[in-house]
Amino acid sequence: MIKIENLEKVYRTEEVETKALNKVSLTVNEGEFVAIMGPSGCGKSTLLNIIGLLDEPDGGSLKFAGTEIAHYTERKRADLRKRNLGFVFQSFNLIDELTVVENVELPLIYLGVSAAERKEKVDKVLEKMQIMHRRNHFPQQLSGGQQQRVAVARAVINSPRLILADEPTGNLDSSNGNEVMELLTELNEAGTTIIMVTHSEHDARYAHRVIRLLDGEVVMENVHKQFTA
Amino acid sequence: MLQNYLKIALRNLWRNKAFSAINILGLAIGMATCLMIMLFVQNELSYDRYNEKADHIVRVVFRGSIQGQKIKEANVMPPVAQTLQTEYPEVQAATRIQESGTPRISYGDKSFKEGKVAMVDSNFFQVFTIPLLQGDPKTALVQPYTVVLSKAMAQKYFGAANPVGKVLTFKEWNHSCKVTGVFDKVPANSHFHFDVFASLSSMPDAKSSSWMTSNYFTYLVLPAGYDYKVLEAKLPQVVEKYLGPQLHQALGMSFTQFRQKGNDLGLYLQPLTDIHLRSDFTGNLEAGGDVRYVYILGSIAVFMLLIACINFMNLSTAGASKRAREVGVRKVLGSLQGQLVGQFLLESILLTLVALLLAVVLVTMALPVFNDLAQKQLTFDLLATWWLLPSLALFGVLVGLLAGSYPAFFLSSFQPVAVLKGKFTSGKGSLGLRSGLVVFQFCISIILMVCTLVVYQQLEYIQNKKLGYDKDHVLVLPEAWLLGKHAETFRQQLLQDPRVVSVSTSGYLPAGPSYSNNFLLSTDDNPTQLLKVLRYEVDPQYIPTLGIQVAVGRNFSRRYSTDSTAVILNETAAKTFGWNKNDLGHTLSSSDNQGRKVTYHVIGVVKDFHFKSLHEPISPLIMTLSTTAGAVIVKAKGADLANLVTSLKEQWNKFSAEDSFSYSFLDERFMQTYEAERRLGRILYLFAGLTVLVACLGLFGLATFTAEQRTKEIGIRKVLGASIPNIVSLLSKDFLKLVIIANVVAWPLAWWAMHRWLQDFAYRVSLSWWVFALVGVVAVLIALITVSAQAVRAAASNPIKNLRVN
Ligand SMILES: Nc1ncnc2c1ncn2[C@@H]1O[C@H](COP(=O)(O)OP(=O)(O)O)[C@@H](O)[C@H]1O
Ligand SMILES: [Mg+2]
C-alpha cells in the first residue's frame, strides 16, 4: 500500500539545518497495522505527515498503491487525502465551533455527499464509537477520551484505506487510551491499513510491526504478530 | 457546505462577542458615514440634471478685467440671448431669467411679500423641465403681465379655487398679472427656486439693446452632443461687434484700445450642470455648492470606509490563532485553499451585512443632524428609490470583499503541519502589515484633527478680526426704499429713542447682501487712464454709524453744498491712484447717467475697512454722498436688541405697509458670508470625531488581542518580578511607536492641505507648529488610554493562572 524509498526531509531555519529524515525506506502492506516509535524529535511526525501528504519530502520516493505521489499538486493531494486517508492526532484537533455531528460529517461535505446520506453514515459511525448520545455536544463539553473517539469517527467516516495516527493516546489516561487502541484494532481487523506513531510500548503491542527511528533513520524493525495479507 | 460555513461564521461571531461588536460597530460607523456622504455627494452632483436637456444647456457668463479688477458675472447683457440666437443657428433656443427682488403680491384681502419671484422669457418652460400642472408651457408667458405659480403659491392665494385666470396685483409694478399656469415646484436640486415666474415681456428693459448693463441670466439650448467650446470660441466676435461700439461711445476709446490697455471683457459659456458646483461668479441666483467640498467629503468617505475595513483586517488577522486549527483541520480533511478563501470571504460579507443593517439604522437616525449641519434636505428612504436596496446590498458585499480579502488569503494560507503541531505562533507574519495599517488609520485621524483645528482657528480669526468697522449692535433694515420720501422722517424718529446711537440710510453694507456699484473714473493726474473702483453712495451718518475711522480730512456734511460732488477714499484707493493719502485736494472725474462729465473733489480718506469678505483683499473704494435711502442702518447702545426691534417695527409700520418690516443684524450677516466655511467646519468636527472613534475601536481591539496573546509572557515576566507599570509600558510601547510614526507622516500632508485651503482667504491665520504638536499629543494620549486600558487589565491578572492555562 505504501512504499517509501530513501525518503529525505531537511528543515532549514536561518542557520540551523535539521535532517529530520535521512534516507528512510519502508513498506507498509495493505491491511497492516504498523507502529512507529522513537525518541522525541527523531522524525516520527515528519514521516507521518509526508505519508499523509501534509508535507513534501526533499528527496526519495513515496508510492501510494503503486502510484508515485511525492510531488503531487496541492489539488491532487487534497483529493487523495479526502478519499483515501484518515487522520487522528494527539491533540484531537476537533473544530471547537462545530458539534460532534458537524465535526464528523465534515469530510463527507468536502466529498460532496448528500445530507441524507451524510446523516445515515454519521449515525452509524457514532453508534459504533459509542458517542451517539453526545452527538449535539461541542468538543469542549466532552472528555478527552470522548473527543478522541469523535476524532476517530471523523477519520473513518469516509472509509479511508489508510489511517494515520500521531500519538493518538498521548493526551489520554490509560483506560481511555486502551479504548482508542481497541477501536483502531477493530478498524484494522475490518481491513483498514493503519500507521501509528506512539511513545508507548504498550500501545505498540497492538500493531503487527514496530519500526524504530533514531535521528531520522530507521534503526530496527520488530515483528509482534504475524501479518498475513 | 454553505450551511456549514454559515454555522461556523455565526458561532464565531457569537463566541467572540467583544470583537464582533467592535468589528460590527466600526464597520457600521464607517459605512454609515460613507452612506451619508454618498447621499450628499449624489445630491450635489445631481443639480439641474432633472432637465431633459441638461447636457446641452449652457449659461452665458461674463468675465473680464478692467484695470486689474476681475469681473466675473453670472448674468449678462439684455440683448445677449436674442443676438446669439440670430447670429448662430446652432443656438436652438435662448431664454432669460431676471430676479424680481421681493415684490408685494395681493389678491383680495391676501397680501404677501414674496421673495422668490423671477421674470422669464416665454420659452422658459421649453428650456427647463418644469412641467405645468395647468396651462400651456408654450404660451403661458407669451402675453405681458402673465404669471405662472407653484402649486403652494396658488394654494396660498386662492385656496382650493382654480388659480388659472385669476388676477394678482403686484404693488411695486403698479400692475396686475393674470395667472396662466401652475407648476408643482422647482426640484430641490435646481440652481434656482422660484415660486412665481412672470412674463419678461412685461418689462420694457427686457427689450433693451444696451450692452453696458448686465442683469439677465441667459441660457442657451445647443444641439445634443454639440461641443459648447465651439460656440464659445466664436463669442469674442459678438462682443466686439455689439459691445465694442457702445463701449466706444461711453469711454471714448475703441474696443481695441480698451484691450491694449490691458483690459478685457468677454462672454463665455458654462454648462448647466456645472452651475451648482463650479460657479465663482458674483451674483449667482443662489449660493451654490463647491466642488472642492464634494472632493473633500468624498475623500473623507473613502478614508472612513478604509479605516473601518482596516479595523476588520487587523482584528481578523490578529485573531488568526483562533482560527488556525480550523484551517489546519479542514485542509487535512481535503479542503482546498480556494474553498477556505470562499469560506472566510463569506464570513466577512455576512459580518458586513450585519454592520450594514446597523449602518442603515444609524443613517436614518443621524440624517436629520447631518442635514442640519450640511444645510440639506437629504432623504434616505429604502423603499422610495428602487435602486437603493440592491445598490446597498452590493455596497455591503463590496465592503465585505474589501475588508475580508486580505484576512481570507492570510488565514487560508496556513500550513496544516505547522498549525496542527501546535507550533503555530499567531500571525507574526502579518505584524508588519498590521502596524502599517494602524499607522495609516492614525495618519488619517491626525490629518482630520489638524484640519478641524485649523478651520476652527480660521473661523475664530474671521470672527475676531478687526474689520475697520464695528459690526456689533448694528441692525439693518434692508428695505428702506419702501419708505420712499419718509426715510428721513423715520430716521429722525429713531434718533429720539435713547437706545439708538446713530442711524444711517445707505444700501451699501459691508456684510451680507449689499448694493454694489462699479464705477469707472479717471484721476486728475492721469485723465486718460480709466480706473474701475467700487463706489458707495452714503449719507453723512454712514461713517460714524459703522464706526469707520477717518484717517485724513473730514466726513461728509450737509452743511457744505459742494459735498454733493465730494468724495471720500479708502486708503487703498489713495494708494492705487498713486496719491499720498495726506495730500487732499485731488479730483476724480467720471460721467453721470446722461454721459455728462462730473468732477469729484476729495475731502477725506478713511482707514481701510473690510467691506468685502476676508476671502478677498481690500480693493479701492470711493464714497460719495447719496440722496436716496437704500437700507436703514441702526447703531444701538446696548446688547438688548430684541426690544429695540419691536419698537423699530412699530415705528416702521407707521410709514410703510403692514408686514413689510424686515431686519437683520450686521454681525449675523457677516457670519453668513462664511456659511460655506462654517458648514465645512461643522462637518469636519463630526467626521474627525467619528474617524478618531473608529480608529480607536480598532486600536482597542488590537490591544486586547496583543494582551491576550502575550498573557503567558506577561505571566513569566511577573513571576520574575516585573511590576504592573513595567508590563503596561511593555504593551503600550509598540502602539505608541506607531502613533508617533503616524504623526510624522500626517503632519506634512495636513500642512499641505490646510496651506491650500487657507490660500482662499486673503486674510488668514498662519499655520502654527503648536497645532500639529497639540494634535500629536492628543493622538498619543488617545492611543495610550485605549491601549493601556487593556494593558493594565492584562498586567493586573494573576500570573499563575495565565501560566497554568498555557
Ligand atoms: N517546521 C520545522 N522547522 C524546523 N525544524 C523542524 C520542523 N518540524 C520539525 N522539525 C525538526 O525536525 C525534527 C523531527 O521532528 P518531528 O518529526 O516532529 O519529531 P517527533 O515527532 O519524532 O518528535 C526535530 O528535530 C524537529 O526539531
Ligand atoms: Mg511528534
mmCIF file of C-alpha atoms in Angstrom, chain B residues 117-365:
data_model
loop_
_atom_site.group_PDB
_atom_site.id
_atom_site.type_symbol
_atom_site.label_atom_id
_atom_site.label_comp_id
_atom_site.label_asym_id
_atom_site.label_seq_id
_atom_site.Cartn_x
_atom_site.Cartn_y
_atom_site.Cartn_z
ATOM 1 C CA VAL B 117 -40.180 85.814 -7.964
ATOM 2 C CA ALA B 118 -38.485 85.781 -11.347
ATOM 3 C CA MET B 119 -39.269 87.170 -14.720
ATOM 4 C CA VAL B 120 -38.573 84.826 -17.557
ATOM 5 C CA ASP B 121 -38.838 84.699 -21.326
ATOM 6 C CA SER B 122 -41.873 82.958 -22.733
ATOM 7 C CA ASN B 123 -39.908 79.875 -23.848
ATOM 8 C CA PHE B 124 -38.662 79.249 -20.322
ATOM 9 C CA PHE B 125 -40.745 76.122 -19.777
ATOM 10 C CA GLN B 126 -39.494 74.648 -23.038
ATOM 11 C CA VAL B 127 -35.878 75.039 -21.961
ATOM 12 C CA PHE B 128 -36.201 73.915 -18.349
ATOM 13 C CA THR B 129 -38.092 70.763 -17.490
ATOM 14 C CA ILE B 130 -40.590 72.130 -15.030
ATOM 15 C CA PRO B 131 -43.856 70.540 -16.097
ATOM 16 C CA LEU B 132 -47.013 72.611 -15.823
ATOM 17 C CA LEU B 133 -49.928 71.051 -13.977
ATOM 18 C CA GLN B 134 -52.173 73.596 -15.611
ATOM 19 C CA GLY B 135 -51.604 75.887 -18.565
ATOM 20 C CA ASP B 136 -49.701 75.544 -21.797
ATOM 21 C CA PRO B 137 -45.920 75.662 -21.361
ATOM 22 C CA LYS B 138 -45.539 77.093 -24.853
ATOM 23 C CA THR B 139 -47.865 80.045 -24.497
ATOM 24 C CA ALA B 140 -48.391 80.669 -20.792
ATOM 25 C CA LEU B 141 -45.937 83.542 -20.584
ATOM 26 C CA VAL B 142 -46.204 84.996 -24.070
ATOM 27 C CA GLN B 143 -48.522 87.834 -23.099
ATOM 28 C CA PRO B 144 -47.186 90.641 -20.913
ATOM 29 C CA TYR B 145 -48.373 90.606 -17.305
ATOM 30 C CA THR B 146 -48.937 86.912 -17.056
ATOM 31 C CA VAL B 147 -47.605 84.708 -14.277
ATOM 32 C CA VAL B 148 -47.164 81.010 -13.614
ATOM 33 C CA LEU B 149 -47.279 79.953 -9.964
ATOM 34 C CA SER B 150 -46.106 77.000 -7.966
ATOM 35 C CA LYS B 151 -48.842 74.821 -6.515
ATOM 36 C CA ALA B 152 -48.046 76.020 -2.999
ATOM 37 C CA MET B 153 -48.223 79.639 -4.087
ATOM 38 C CA ALA B 154 -51.556 79.096 -5.861
ATOM 39 C CA GLN B 155 -52.936 77.498 -2.724
ATOM 40 C CA LYS B 156 -51.679 80.358 -0.599
ATOM 41 C CA TYR B 157 -53.577 82.944 -2.608
ATOM 42 C CA PHE B 158 -56.544 81.062 -3.959
ATOM 43 C CA GLY B 159 -57.011 78.112 -1.642
ATOM 44 C CA ALA B 160 -58.827 75.345 -3.398
ATOM 45 C CA ALA B 161 -60.145 77.572 -6.189
ATOM 46 C CA ASN B 162 -58.814 77.176 -9.714
ATOM 47 C CA PRO B 163 -55.950 79.678 -9.973
ATOM 48 C CA VAL B 164 -55.867 79.930 -13.738
ATOM 49 C CA GLY B 165 -57.487 83.119 -14.929
ATOM 50 C CA LYS B 166 -57.257 84.810 -11.532
ATOM 51 C CA VAL B 167 -55.556 88.191 -11.336
ATOM 52 C CA LEU B 168 -52.851 89.112 -8.822
ATOM 53 C CA THR B 169 -51.766 92.642 -8.029
ATOM 54 C CA PHE B 170 -48.066 93.439 -7.982
ATOM 55 C CA LYS B 171 -47.704 96.582 -5.918
ATOM 56 C CA GLU B 172 -44.193 97.566 -6.995
ATOM 57 C CA TRP B 173 -45.042 97.133 -10.641
ATOM 58 C CA ASN B 174 -48.278 99.029 -10.292
ATOM 59 C CA HIS B 175 -49.826 96.342 -12.364
ATOM 60 C CA SER B 176 -51.993 93.263 -12.234
ATOM 61 C CA CYS B 177 -50.920 89.937 -13.624
ATOM 62 C CA LYS B 178 -53.078 87.104 -14.831
ATOM 63 C CA VAL B 179 -52.298 83.564 -13.685
ATOM 64 C CA THR B 180 -51.874 81.405 -16.781
ATOM 65 C CA GLY B 181 -50.338 78.266 -15.371
ATOM 66 C CA VAL B 182 -49.385 76.226 -12.319
ATOM 67 C CA PHE B 183 -46.337 74.036 -11.781
ATOM 68 C CA ASP B 184 -45.735 71.649 -8.925
ATOM 69 C CA LYS B 185 -42.476 73.093 -7.651
ATOM 70 C CA VAL B 186 -38.937 73.616 -8.805
ATOM 71 C CA PRO B 187 -36.961 70.476 -7.883
ATOM 72 C CA ALA B 188 -34.786 70.828 -4.776
ATOM 73 C CA ASN B 189 -31.656 70.108 -6.779
ATOM 74 C CA SER B 190 -32.008 73.134 -9.029
ATOM 75 C CA HIS B 191 -29.740 76.163 -9.083
ATOM 76 C CA PHE B 192 -32.818 78.369 -8.733
ATOM 77 C CA HIS B 193 -36.020 78.028 -6.728
ATOM 78 C CA PHE B 194 -38.694 80.439 -7.749
ATOM 79 C CA ASP B 195 -42.341 80.231 -6.794
ATOM 80 C CA VAL B 196 -43.542 82.776 -9.279
ATOM 81 C CA PHE B 197 -42.485 83.119 -12.899
ATOM 82 C CA ALA B 198 -43.751 86.315 -14.536
ATOM 83 C CA SER B 199 -43.539 87.090 -18.211
ATOM 84 C CA LEU B 200 -40.457 89.108 -19.021
ATOM 85 C CA SER B 201 -42.306 90.731 -21.891
ATOM 86 C CA SER B 202 -43.944 92.932 -19.251
ATOM 87 C CA MET B 203 -40.635 94.707 -18.767
ATOM 88 C CA PRO B 204 -39.548 97.341 -21.252
ATOM 89 C CA ASP B 205 -35.978 96.767 -20.097
ATOM 90 C CA ALA B 206 -36.149 93.230 -21.458
ATOM 91 C CA LYS B 207 -36.029 94.641 -24.953
ATOM 92 C CA SER B 208 -33.146 96.945 -24.122
ATOM 93 C CA SER B 209 -30.285 96.930 -26.573
ATOM 94 C CA SER B 210 -27.763 98.135 -24.018
ATOM 95 C CA TRP B 211 -24.542 96.166 -23.727
ATOM 96 C CA MET B 212 -23.465 98.314 -20.809
ATOM 97 C CA THR B 213 -25.625 96.710 -18.129
ATOM 98 C CA SER B 214 -25.750 93.085 -17.180
ATOM 99 C CA ASN B 215 -28.601 91.620 -15.218
ATOM 100 C CA TYR B 216 -30.045 88.735 -17.229
ATOM 101 C CA PHE B 217 -29.234 85.131 -16.509
ATOM 102 C CA THR B 218 -29.141 83.780 -20.033
ATOM 103 C CA TYR B 219 -29.360 80.124 -21.057
ATOM 104 C CA LEU B 220 -28.876 78.593 -24.480
ATOM 105 C CA VAL B 221 -30.069 75.256 -25.774
ATOM 106 C CA LEU B 222 -27.456 73.763 -28.088
ATOM 107 C CA PRO B 223 -27.845 70.656 -30.235
ATOM 108 C CA ALA B 224 -27.385 67.423 -28.292
ATOM 109 C CA GLY B 225 -23.780 66.304 -28.435
ATOM 110 C CA TYR B 226 -22.578 69.705 -29.602
ATOM 111 C CA ASP B 227 -19.323 70.863 -28.009
ATOM 112 C CA TYR B 228 -20.125 74.207 -26.448
ATOM 113 C CA LYS B 229 -16.467 75.220 -26.749
ATOM 114 C CA VAL B 230 -17.004 75.591 -30.474
ATOM 115 C CA LEU B 231 -19.634 78.229 -29.928
ATOM 116 C CA GLU B 232 -17.669 79.815 -27.107
ATOM 117 C CA ALA B 233 -14.757 80.348 -29.483
ATOM 118 C CA LYS B 234 -16.994 82.480 -31.687
ATOM 119 C CA LEU B 235 -18.245 84.758 -28.914
ATOM 120 C CA PRO B 236 -15.385 87.307 -28.996
ATOM 121 C CA GLN B 237 -16.639 88.387 -32.432
ATOM 122 C CA VAL B 238 -20.081 89.070 -30.997
ATOM 123 C CA VAL B 239 -18.635 91.063 -28.138
ATOM 124 C CA GLU B 240 -16.529 93.150 -30.467
ATOM 125 C CA LYS B 241 -19.414 93.680 -32.880
ATOM 126 C CA TYR B 242 -22.048 94.719 -30.315
ATOM 127 C CA LEU B 243 -20.299 95.775 -27.119
ATOM 128 C CA GLY B 244 -17.476 97.482 -28.978
ATOM 129 C CA PRO B 245 -19.389 100.453 -30.406
ATOM 130 C CA GLN B 246 -21.279 101.088 -27.176
ATOM 131 C CA LEU B 247 -18.059 100.965 -25.183
ATOM 132 C CA HIS B 248 -16.512 103.364 -27.636
ATOM 133 C CA GLN B 249 -19.331 105.769 -27.134
ATOM 134 C CA ALA B 250 -19.191 105.563 -23.361
ATOM 135 C CA LEU B 251 -15.464 105.625 -22.829
ATOM 136 C CA GLY B 252 -14.254 107.363 -25.897
ATOM 137 C CA MET B 253 -11.944 104.578 -26.852
ATOM 138 C CA SER B 254 -12.279 101.698 -29.271
ATOM 139 C CA PHE B 255 -12.547 98.157 -28.028
ATOM 140 C CA THR B 256 -9.062 97.506 -29.415
ATOM 141 C CA GLN B 257 -7.646 100.440 -27.469
ATOM 142 C CA PHE B 258 -9.518 99.267 -24.411
ATOM 143 C CA ARG B 259 -7.890 95.873 -24.804
ATOM 144 C CA GLN B 260 -4.452 97.357 -25.416
ATOM 145 C CA LYS B 261 -4.640 98.994 -22.017
ATOM 146 C CA GLY B 262 -4.745 95.564 -20.509
ATOM 147 C CA ASN B 263 -8.492 95.421 -20.090
ATOM 148 C CA ASP B 264 -10.733 92.683 -21.312
ATOM 149 C CA LEU B 265 -14.387 91.810 -21.429
ATOM 150 C CA GLY B 266 -15.797 88.648 -22.857
ATOM 151 C CA LEU B 267 -18.727 86.273 -22.939
ATOM 152 C CA TYR B 268 -18.195 82.643 -22.047
ATOM 153 C CA LEU B 269 -20.336 79.557 -21.747
ATOM 154 C CA GLN B 270 -20.878 77.410 -18.696
ATOM 155 C CA PRO B 271 -22.601 74.020 -18.872
ATOM 156 C CA LEU B 272 -25.833 73.966 -16.893
ATOM 157 C CA THR B 273 -24.618 71.035 -14.835
ATOM 158 C CA ASP B 274 -21.532 72.993 -13.741
ATOM 159 C CA ILE B 275 -23.501 75.880 -12.317
ATOM 160 C CA HIS B 276 -24.126 74.469 -8.867
ATOM 161 C CA LEU B 277 -20.626 73.261 -8.112
ATOM 162 C CA ARG B 278 -18.353 75.315 -10.308
ATOM 163 C CA SER B 279 -19.503 78.906 -10.180
ATOM 164 C CA ASP B 280 -17.186 81.548 -8.846
ATOM 165 C CA PHE B 281 -19.288 84.377 -10.163
ATOM 166 C CA THR B 282 -20.638 87.350 -8.351
ATOM 167 C CA GLY B 283 -24.393 87.435 -8.362
ATOM 168 C CA ASN B 284 -25.436 83.825 -8.697
ATOM 169 C CA LEU B 285 -29.135 83.115 -8.407
ATOM 170 C CA GLU B 286 -28.444 81.110 -5.277
ATOM 171 C CA ALA B 287 -25.329 80.326 -3.321
ATOM 172 C CA GLY B 288 -24.106 77.121 -4.916
ATOM 173 C CA GLY B 289 -22.065 74.255 -3.658
ATOM 174 C CA ASP B 290 -18.365 73.955 -4.037
ATOM 175 C CA VAL B 291 -16.846 71.117 -5.948
ATOM 176 C CA ARG B 292 -13.840 71.150 -3.641
ATOM 177 C CA TYR B 293 -16.061 70.348 -0.686
ATOM 178 C CA VAL B 294 -17.507 67.483 -2.694
ATOM 179 C CA TYR B 295 -13.974 66.195 -3.139
ATOM 180 C CA ILE B 296 -13.084 66.761 0.496
ATOM 181 C CA LEU B 297 -16.160 64.946 1.751
ATOM 182 C CA GLY B 298 -15.744 62.245 -0.866
ATOM 183 C CA SER B 299 -12.237 61.559 0.364
ATOM 184 C CA ILE B 300 -13.428 61.550 3.953
ATOM 185 C CA ALA B 301 -15.997 58.921 2.959
ATOM 186 C CA VAL B 302 -13.378 56.775 1.286
ATOM 187 C CA PHE B 303 -10.952 57.122 4.173
ATOM 188 C CA MET B 304 -13.605 56.424 6.752
ATOM 189 C CA LEU B 305 -14.526 53.233 4.945
ATOM 190 C CA LEU B 306 -10.889 52.256 4.611
ATOM 191 C CA ILE B 307 -10.313 52.808 8.305
ATOM 192 C CA ALA B 308 -13.271 50.622 9.167
ATOM 193 C CA CYS B 309 -12.091 47.939 6.746
ATOM 194 C CA ILE B 310 -8.619 48.139 8.227
ATOM 195 C CA ASN B 311 -10.073 47.503 11.656
ATOM 196 C CA PHE B 312 -11.659 44.426 10.277
ATOM 197 C CA MET B 313 -8.427 43.242 8.672
ATOM 198 C CA ASN B 314 -6.412 43.963 11.776
ATOM 199 C CA LEU B 315 -8.755 42.212 14.133
ATOM 200 C CA SER B 316 -9.202 39.225 11.828
ATOM 201 C CA THR B 317 -5.515 38.653 11.275
ATOM 202 C CA ALA B 318 -4.615 39.356 14.887
ATOM 203 C CA GLY B 319 -7.162 36.766 15.910
ATOM 204 C CA ALA B 320 -5.823 34.318 13.392
ATOM 205 C CA SER B 321 -4.562 31.893 16.012
ATOM 206 C CA LYS B 322 -8.148 31.242 16.990
ATOM 207 C CA ARG B 323 -8.953 30.056 13.512
ATOM 208 C CA ALA B 324 -5.658 28.415 12.683
ATOM 209 C CA ARG B 325 -6.625 24.985 13.911
ATOM 210 C CA GLU B 326 -9.831 25.037 11.941
ATOM 211 C CA VAL B 327 -7.886 25.876 8.809
ATOM 212 C CA GLY B 328 -5.447 23.069 9.506
ATOM 213 C CA VAL B 329 -8.152 20.506 10.152
ATOM 214 C CA ARG B 330 -10.112 21.491 7.086
ATOM 215 C CA LYS B 331 -7.029 21.196 4.930
ATOM 216 C CA VAL B 332 -6.186 17.787 6.389
ATOM 217 C CA LEU B 333 -9.705 16.689 5.574
ATOM 218 C CA GLY B 334 -9.204 17.662 1.978
ATOM 219 C CA SER B 335 -10.272 21.284 1.713
ATOM 220 C CA LEU B 336 -8.529 23.388 -0.911
ATOM 221 C CA GLN B 337 -7.255 26.856 -0.154
ATOM 222 C CA GLY B 338 -9.797 28.308 -2.568
ATOM 223 C CA GLN B 339 -12.642 26.797 -0.585
ATOM 224 C CA LEU B 340 -11.268 28.298 2.605
ATOM 225 C CA VAL B 341 -10.893 31.709 0.976
ATOM 226 C CA GLY B 342 -14.516 31.417 -0.041
ATOM 227 C CA GLN B 343 -15.487 30.490 3.476
ATOM 228 C CA PHE B 344 -13.707 33.451 5.075
ATOM 229 C CA LEU B 345 -15.000 35.865 2.455
ATOM 230 C CA LEU B 346 -18.485 34.627 3.112
ATOM 231 C CA GLU B 347 -17.915 35.293 6.783
ATOM 232 C CA SER B 348 -16.723 38.831 6.232
ATOM 233 C CA ILE B 349 -19.612 39.535 3.877
ATOM 234 C CA LEU B 350 -22.001 38.210 6.474
ATOM 235 C CA LEU B 351 -20.464 40.425 9.119
ATOM 236 C CA THR B 352 -20.524 43.389 6.788
ATOM 237 C CA LEU B 353 -24.173 42.858 6.044
ATOM 238 C CA VAL B 354 -24.940 42.822 9.753
ATOM 239 C CA ALA B 355 -22.928 46.037 10.072
ATOM 240 C CA LEU B 356 -24.778 47.438 7.088
ATOM 241 C CA LEU B 357 -28.109 46.869 8.794
ATOM 242 C CA LEU B 358 -26.801 48.800 11.760
ATOM 243 C CA ALA B 359 -25.423 51.454 9.423
ATOM 244 C CA VAL B 360 -28.847 51.883 7.840
ATOM 245 C CA VAL B 361 -30.310 52.443 11.283
ATOM 246 C CA LEU B 362 -27.520 54.890 12.102
ATOM 247 C CA VAL B 363 -28.031 56.810 8.863
ATOM 248 C CA THR B 364 -31.749 57.033 9.463
ATOM 249 C CA MET B 365 -31.106 58.393 12.931
#
